[in-house]
Tab-separated table of C-alpha atoms in Angstrom:
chain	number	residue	atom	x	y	z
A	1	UNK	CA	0.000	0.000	0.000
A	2	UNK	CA	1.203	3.247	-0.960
A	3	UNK	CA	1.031	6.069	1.888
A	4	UNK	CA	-0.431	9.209	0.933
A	5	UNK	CA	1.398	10.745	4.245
A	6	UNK	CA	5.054	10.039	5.634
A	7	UNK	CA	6.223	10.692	9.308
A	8	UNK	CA	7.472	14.219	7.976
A	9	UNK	CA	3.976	14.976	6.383
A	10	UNK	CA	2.188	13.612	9.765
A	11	UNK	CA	4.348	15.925	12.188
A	12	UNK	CA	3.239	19.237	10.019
A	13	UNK	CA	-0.719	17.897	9.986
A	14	UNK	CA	-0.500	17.980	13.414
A	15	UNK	CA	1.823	21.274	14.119
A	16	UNK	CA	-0.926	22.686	11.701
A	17	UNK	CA	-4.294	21.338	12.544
A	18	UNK	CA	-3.641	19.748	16.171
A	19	UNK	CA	-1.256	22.474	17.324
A	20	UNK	CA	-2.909	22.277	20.715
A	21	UNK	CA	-1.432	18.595	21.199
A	22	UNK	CA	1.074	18.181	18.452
A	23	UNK	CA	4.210	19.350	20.897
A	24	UNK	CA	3.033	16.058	22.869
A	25	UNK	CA	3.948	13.749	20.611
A	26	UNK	CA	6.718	12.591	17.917
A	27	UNK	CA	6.008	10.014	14.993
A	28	UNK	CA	8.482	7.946	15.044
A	29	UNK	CA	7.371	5.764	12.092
A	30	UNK	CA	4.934	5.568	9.136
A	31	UNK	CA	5.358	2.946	6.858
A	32	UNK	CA	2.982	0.584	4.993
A	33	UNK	CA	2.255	-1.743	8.428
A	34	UNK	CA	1.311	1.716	10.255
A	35	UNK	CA	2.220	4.067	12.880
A	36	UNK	CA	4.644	4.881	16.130
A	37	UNK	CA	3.734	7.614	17.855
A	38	UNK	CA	5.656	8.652	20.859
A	39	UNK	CA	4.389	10.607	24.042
A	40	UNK	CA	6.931	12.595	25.164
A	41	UNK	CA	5.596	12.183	29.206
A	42	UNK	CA	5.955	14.940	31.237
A	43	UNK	CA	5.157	15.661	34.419
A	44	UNK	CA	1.275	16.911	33.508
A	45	UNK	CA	1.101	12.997	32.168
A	46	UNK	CA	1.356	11.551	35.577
A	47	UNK	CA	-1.485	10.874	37.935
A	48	UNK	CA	-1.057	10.505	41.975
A	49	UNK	CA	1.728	7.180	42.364
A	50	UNK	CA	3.759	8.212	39.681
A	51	UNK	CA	2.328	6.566	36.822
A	52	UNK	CA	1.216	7.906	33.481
A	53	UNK	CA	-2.889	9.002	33.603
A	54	UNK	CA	-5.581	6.871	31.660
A	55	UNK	CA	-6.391	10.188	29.904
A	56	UNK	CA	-3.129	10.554	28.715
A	57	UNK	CA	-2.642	6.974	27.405
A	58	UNK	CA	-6.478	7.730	25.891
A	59	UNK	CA	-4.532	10.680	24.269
A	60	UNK	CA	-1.833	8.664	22.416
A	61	UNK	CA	-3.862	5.935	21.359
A	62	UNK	CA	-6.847	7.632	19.487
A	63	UNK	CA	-3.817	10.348	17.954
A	64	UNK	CA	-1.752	6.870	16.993
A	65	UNK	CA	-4.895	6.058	15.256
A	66	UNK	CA	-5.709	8.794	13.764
A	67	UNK	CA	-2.369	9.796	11.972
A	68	UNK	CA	-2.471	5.804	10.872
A	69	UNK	CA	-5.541	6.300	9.062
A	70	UNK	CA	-4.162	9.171	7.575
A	71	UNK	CA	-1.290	7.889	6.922
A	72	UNK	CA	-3.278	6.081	4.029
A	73	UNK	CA	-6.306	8.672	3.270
A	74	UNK	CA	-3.982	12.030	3.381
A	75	UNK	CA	-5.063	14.861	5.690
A	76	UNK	CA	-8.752	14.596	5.950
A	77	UNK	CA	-9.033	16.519	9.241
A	78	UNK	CA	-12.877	15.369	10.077
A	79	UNK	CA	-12.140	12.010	10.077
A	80	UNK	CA	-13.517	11.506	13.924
A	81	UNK	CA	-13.423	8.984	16.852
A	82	UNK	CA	-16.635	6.742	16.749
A	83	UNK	CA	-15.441	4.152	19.514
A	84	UNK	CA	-12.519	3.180	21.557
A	85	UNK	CA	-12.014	0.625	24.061
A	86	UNK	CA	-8.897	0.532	26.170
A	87	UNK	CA	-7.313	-2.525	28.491
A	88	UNK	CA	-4.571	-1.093	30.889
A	89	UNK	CA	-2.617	-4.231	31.226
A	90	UNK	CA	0.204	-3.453	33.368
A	91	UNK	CA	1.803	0.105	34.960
A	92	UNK	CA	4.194	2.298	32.576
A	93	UNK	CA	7.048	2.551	33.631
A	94	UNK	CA	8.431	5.010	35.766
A	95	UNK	CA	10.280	8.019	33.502
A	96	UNK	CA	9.834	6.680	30.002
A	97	UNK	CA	7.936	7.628	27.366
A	98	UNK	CA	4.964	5.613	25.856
A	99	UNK	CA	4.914	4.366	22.107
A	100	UNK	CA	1.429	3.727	20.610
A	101	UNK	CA	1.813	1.209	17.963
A	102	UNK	CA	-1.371	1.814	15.623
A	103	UNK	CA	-2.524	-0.456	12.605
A	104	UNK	CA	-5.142	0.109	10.181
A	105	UNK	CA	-7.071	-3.833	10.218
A	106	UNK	CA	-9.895	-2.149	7.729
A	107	UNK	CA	-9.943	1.008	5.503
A	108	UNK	CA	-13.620	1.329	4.137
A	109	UNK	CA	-14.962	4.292	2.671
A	110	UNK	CA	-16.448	5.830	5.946
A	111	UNK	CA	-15.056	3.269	8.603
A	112	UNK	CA	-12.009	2.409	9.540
A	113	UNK	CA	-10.840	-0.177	11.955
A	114	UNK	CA	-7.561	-0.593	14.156
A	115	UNK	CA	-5.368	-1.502	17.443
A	116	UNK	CA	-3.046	0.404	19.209
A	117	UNK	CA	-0.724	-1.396	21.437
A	118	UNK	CA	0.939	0.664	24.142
A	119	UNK	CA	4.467	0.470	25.513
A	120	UNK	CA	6.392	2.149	27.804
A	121	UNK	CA	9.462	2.584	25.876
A	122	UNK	CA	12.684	-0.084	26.049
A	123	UNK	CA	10.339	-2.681	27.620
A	124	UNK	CA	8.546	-5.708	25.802
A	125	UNK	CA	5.592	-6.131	27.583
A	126	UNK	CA	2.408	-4.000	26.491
A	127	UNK	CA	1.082	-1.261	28.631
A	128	UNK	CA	-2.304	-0.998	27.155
A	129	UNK	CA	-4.040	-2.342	24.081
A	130	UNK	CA	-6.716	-0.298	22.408
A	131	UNK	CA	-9.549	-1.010	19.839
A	132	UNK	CA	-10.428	1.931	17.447
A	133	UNK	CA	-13.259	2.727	15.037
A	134	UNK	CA	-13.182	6.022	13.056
A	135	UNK	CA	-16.206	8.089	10.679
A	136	UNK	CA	-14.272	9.405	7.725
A	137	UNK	CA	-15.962	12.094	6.070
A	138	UNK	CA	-17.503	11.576	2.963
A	139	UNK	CA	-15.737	13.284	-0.458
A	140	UNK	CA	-16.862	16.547	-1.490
């Protein structure tokens, strides 16, 4: 599959059109299998204990998502959350960022389907594993 939108092209859609999140993150990879998106975690990340904040991890899955879908469709900025279901699996780990590693499992032409998997980074285990469906606007 040929990707309409490289890491490069992701990082200005969201310095343009997400600016309000987009110094959060970092893509760290777009290819044709899909999307690592780092969460630079900072202090307003963490929750009492230390640990990174279900919001936050909420936060890096659905934008993982999002820039994997497209990733394939090219900047449609109304493409929208319809559902997401999280499972926390284990605590991040203390002082490391989080990768969300998002794949598109089906591109329609108003759905689209995918899974996050969450890791705090250097470690093998999963963090958190998310299912995603998304409305994609359609074509004018």
């Amino acid at each position: 599959m040929q990707l309409k939108m490289d890491a490069g092209a992701l990082e200005a859609f969201l310095a343009a059109d997400f600016g309000q999140v987009a110094e959060e993150f970092a893509v760290e990879r777009a290819d044709a299998s899909g999307v690592t998106l780092r969460l630079k975690v900072a202090e307003r990340h963490l929750r009492p204990g230390g640990t990174v904040s279900g919001p936050s991890i909420f936060g890096l899955v659905d934008v993982a998502m999002y820039l994997a879908i497209l990733s394939r469709i090219g900047p449609v900025a109304l493409t929208v959350t319809t559902n997401c279901a999280i499972d926390f699996m284990r605590k991040p780990a203390a002082g490391r960022d989080l990768l969300g590693e998002a794949r598109v499992l089906k591109l329609g032409r108003s759905l689209a389907v995918g899974d996050v998997m969450v890791f705090s980074e250097g470690l093998a285990e999963p963090v958190a594993r998310a299912g995603l469906t998304y409305a994609i606007p359609p074509k004018a």
